[in-house]
CSV table of C-alpha atoms in Angstrom, one decimal:
chain,number,residue,atom,x,y,z
I,12,MET,CA,0.0,0.0,0.0
I,13,TRP,CA,2.9,2.3,0.8
I,14,LEU,CA,4.4,1.7,-2.6
I,15,PHE,CA,1.1,2.5,-4.3
I,16,ARG,CA,0.7,5.8,-2.5
I,17,ARG,CA,4.3,6.7,-3.3
I,18,THR,CA,3.8,5.9,-7.0
I,19,ILE,CA,0.7,8.1,-7.2
I,20,LEU,CA,2.4,10.9,-5.4
I,21,GLY,CA,5.3,10.7,-7.9
I,22,LEU,CA,3.0,10.8,-10.9
I,23,VAL,CA,1.1,13.8,-9.5
I,24,LEU,CA,4.4,15.7,-8.8
I,25,GLY,CA,5.8,14.7,-12.2
I,26,LEU,CA,2.7,16.0,-14.0
I,27,ALA,CA,2.8,19.3,-12.0
I,28,ALA,CA,6.5,19.7,-12.9
I,29,CYS,CA,6.0,19.3,-16.6
I,30,GLY,CA,3.4,22.1,-16.8
I,31,PHE,CA,0.3,19.9,-16.9
I,32,THR,CA,-2.9,21.7,-16.7
I,33,PRO,CA,-6.4,20.1,-16.7
I,34,VAL,CA,-8.1,20.5,-20.1
I,35,TYR,CA,-11.3,22.0,-18.5
I,36,GLY,CA,-9.4,23.9,-15.7
I,37,PRO,CA,-9.3,27.7,-15.5
I,38,ASP,CA,-6.6,28.1,-18.2
I,39,GLY,CA,-7.1,24.8,-20.0
I,40,ALA,CA,-7.5,24.3,-23.7
I,41,GLY,CA,-11.0,23.0,-23.3
I,42,ARG,CA,-12.1,26.5,-22.3
I,43,THR,CA,-11.0,27.9,-25.7
I,44,LEU,CA,-13.8,26.0,-27.5
I,45,GLN,CA,-16.4,26.1,-24.7
I,46,ASN,CA,-19.5,27.8,-26.2
I,47,GLN,CA,-17.5,29.0,-29.2
I,48,VAL,CA,-18.4,26.4,-31.9
I,49,VAL,CA,-21.4,26.7,-34.2
I,50,PHE,CA,-22.4,23.4,-35.9
I,51,ALA,CA,-23.6,22.9,-39.5
I,52,ALA,CA,-27.4,22.1,-39.5
I,53,PRO,CA,-27.9,18.3,-39.4
I,54,ASP,CA,-29.9,16.8,-42.2
I,55,GLU,CA,-30.6,13.4,-40.8
I,56,ARG,CA,-31.2,11.6,-37.4
I,57,ASN,CA,-27.6,10.4,-37.0
I,58,ALA,CA,-26.1,13.8,-37.7
I,59,GLN,CA,-28.6,15.3,-35.2
I,60,LEU,CA,-27.5,12.7,-32.5
I,61,LEU,CA,-23.8,13.6,-33.2
I,62,MET,CA,-24.4,17.3,-32.9
I,63,GLN,CA,-26.4,16.9,-29.7
I,64,GLN,CA,-23.4,15.1,-28.1
I,65,LEU,CA,-21.0,17.7,-29.5
I,66,GLU,CA,-23.1,20.4,-28.0
I,67,ALA,CA,-23.1,18.6,-24.7
I,68,ARG,CA,-19.3,18.5,-24.7
I,69,LEU,CA,-18.5,21.9,-26.3
I,70,GLY,CA,-21.6,23.9,-25.4
I,71,ARG,CA,-24.0,25.9,-27.5
I,72,ALA,CA,-22.5,29.0,-29.1
I,73,GLN,CA,-24.1,32.4,-29.0
I,74,ASN,CA,-21.4,34.4,-30.8
I,75,ALA,CA,-19.3,31.6,-32.3
I,76,SER,CA,-15.6,31.9,-33.1
I,77,TYR,CA,-15.5,28.6,-34.9
I,78,SER,CA,-17.6,26.6,-37.3
I,79,LEU,CA,-17.6,22.8,-37.4
I,80,GLU,CA,-18.7,20.6,-40.3
I,81,VAL,CA,-18.9,16.8,-40.0
I,82,ALA,CA,-19.5,14.3,-42.8
I,83,LEU,CA,-20.8,10.9,-41.6
I,84,ASP,CA,-20.5,7.5,-43.3
I,85,LEU,CA,-22.2,4.5,-41.7
I,86,THR,CA,-22.0,0.9,-42.8
I,87,GLN,CA,-23.2,-2.4,-41.4
I,88,GLU,CA,-21.7,-5.8,-41.6
I,89,GLY,CA,-23.1,-9.1,-40.5
I,90,LEU,CA,-21.1,-11.0,-37.9
I,91,ALA,CA,-23.0,-14.0,-36.7
I,92,ILE,CA,-25.1,-16.3,-38.9
I,93,ASP,CA,-27.3,-19.1,-37.5
I,94,ALA,CA,-27.9,-22.6,-38.9
I,95,ASP,CA,-30.8,-21.3,-41.0
I,96,GLY,CA,-28.6,-18.6,-42.7
I,97,ASN,CA,-30.1,-15.6,-40.7
I,98,THR,CA,-27.7,-12.9,-39.5
I,99,THR,CA,-28.1,-12.5,-35.8
I,100,ARG,CA,-25.5,-9.9,-35.0
I,101,TYR,CA,-24.3,-6.8,-36.8
I,102,ASN,CA,-21.4,-4.4,-36.5
I,103,MET,CA,-22.2,-0.8,-37.3
I,104,LEU,CA,-19.1,1.0,-38.5
I,105,GLY,CA,-18.9,4.8,-38.4
I,106,VAL,CA,-16.5,7.2,-40.0
I,107,ALA,CA,-16.8,11.0,-39.3
I,108,ALA,CA,-14.7,13.5,-41.2
I,109,TYR,CA,-14.6,16.9,-39.5
I,110,THR,CA,-13.4,20.4,-40.3
I,111,LEU,CA,-13.1,23.2,-37.8
I,112,THR,CA,-12.8,26.6,-39.4
I,113,GLY,CA,-12.5,30.1,-38.0
I,114,ALA,CA,-15.8,31.9,-38.2
I,115,ALA,CA,-14.3,35.2,-39.1
I,116,ASP,CA,-11.8,34.3,-41.8
I,117,GLY,CA,-12.7,30.7,-42.8
I,118,ALA,CA,-9.2,29.4,-42.0
I,119,VAL,CA,-9.0,25.7,-41.2
I,120,MET,CA,-8.1,25.3,-37.6
I,121,ALA,CA,-8.3,21.5,-37.4
I,122,SER,CA,-9.5,18.6,-39.6
I,123,GLY,CA,-9.4,14.9,-39.5
I,124,THR,CA,-11.3,11.6,-39.5
I,125,VAL,CA,-12.4,9.4,-36.6
I,126,ARG,CA,-13.6,5.8,-36.8
I,127,ASN,CA,-15.3,3.5,-34.4
I,128,PHE,CA,-17.9,0.8,-34.3
I,129,THR,CA,-20.7,-0.6,-32.2
I,130,GLY,CA,-22.6,-3.9,-32.4
I,131,TYR,CA,-26.2,-5.0,-32.0
I,132,SER,CA,-28.2,-8.2,-31.9
I,133,ALA,CA,-30.8,-9.0,-34.5
I,134,THR,CA,-32.5,-11.8,-32.5
I,135,GLY,CA,-36.1,-11.5,-31.5
I,136,THR,CA,-38.9,-9.5,-33.1
I,137,THR,CA,-38.5,-6.9,-35.9
I,138,VAL,CA,-39.4,-4.2,-33.4
I,139,ALA,CA,-36.7,-5.4,-31.0
I,140,THR,CA,-34.1,-5.5,-33.8
I,141,LEU,CA,-35.0,-2.0,-35.0
I,142,ALA,CA,-34.7,-0.7,-31.4
I,143,SER,CA,-31.3,-2.4,-31.1
I,144,GLU,CA,-30.1,-0.9,-34.3
I,145,ARG,CA,-31.3,2.6,-33.3
I,146,ASP,CA,-29.6,2.3,-29.9
I,147,ALA,CA,-26.3,1.2,-31.6
I,148,GLU,CA,-26.5,4.2,-33.9
I,149,LYS,CA,-27.0,6.5,-30.9
I,150,ARG,CA,-24.0,4.9,-29.0
I,151,LEU,CA,-21.9,5.2,-32.1
I,152,MET,CA,-22.7,8.9,-32.6
I,153,ASN,CA,-21.8,9.5,-28.9
I,154,ILE,CA,-18.5,7.7,-29.4
I,155,LEU,CA,-17.7,9.6,-32.6
I,156,ALA,CA,-18.7,13.0,-31.1
I,157,ASP,CA,-16.5,12.4,-28.0
I,158,MET,CA,-13.6,11.5,-30.2
I,159,ILE,CA,-14.0,14.6,-32.3
I,160,ALA,CA,-14.3,16.8,-29.2
I,161,GLU,CA,-11.1,15.4,-27.8
I,162,ARG,CA,-9.2,16.0,-31.0
I,163,LEU,CA,-10.5,19.5,-31.4
I,164,VAL,CA,-9.5,20.4,-27.8
I,165,GLY,CA,-6.0,19.0,-28.5
I,166,ALA,CA,-5.7,20.9,-31.8
I,167,VAL,CA,-6.8,24.3,-30.6
I,168,GLN,CA,-4.4,24.8,-27.7
């Protein structure tokens, strides 16, 4: 137990010595984007879910300094097939390409692509399968939005 406490203390002191500041602390990089990003209007359900999560992470801008555009690409692939040839499990793959630009001059501040996946089961009724698919889409949009927010905070320091 003594060694564990000493290790934690060493890590804390080491981070303090290297100039570590919390991202959402008083002078952290997360404050730069907080309530400063306006999002392009979503045109479909998944884009709306993504923007909701991004707003939860970055806040809603009144007078935006930045503009964010995201292009989504979702695909599904079957994973498990039963003896009758029915697919019983799917992977939902998501790719989101994002571009953060300055609202005043249109200069690109950050851009990139994030990828991730979620899975869902297709066993049971049609309604249960549809509910599983929608839940997987929502989870995937949350994951992609969190990844985008992390990258943006890292890029705009």
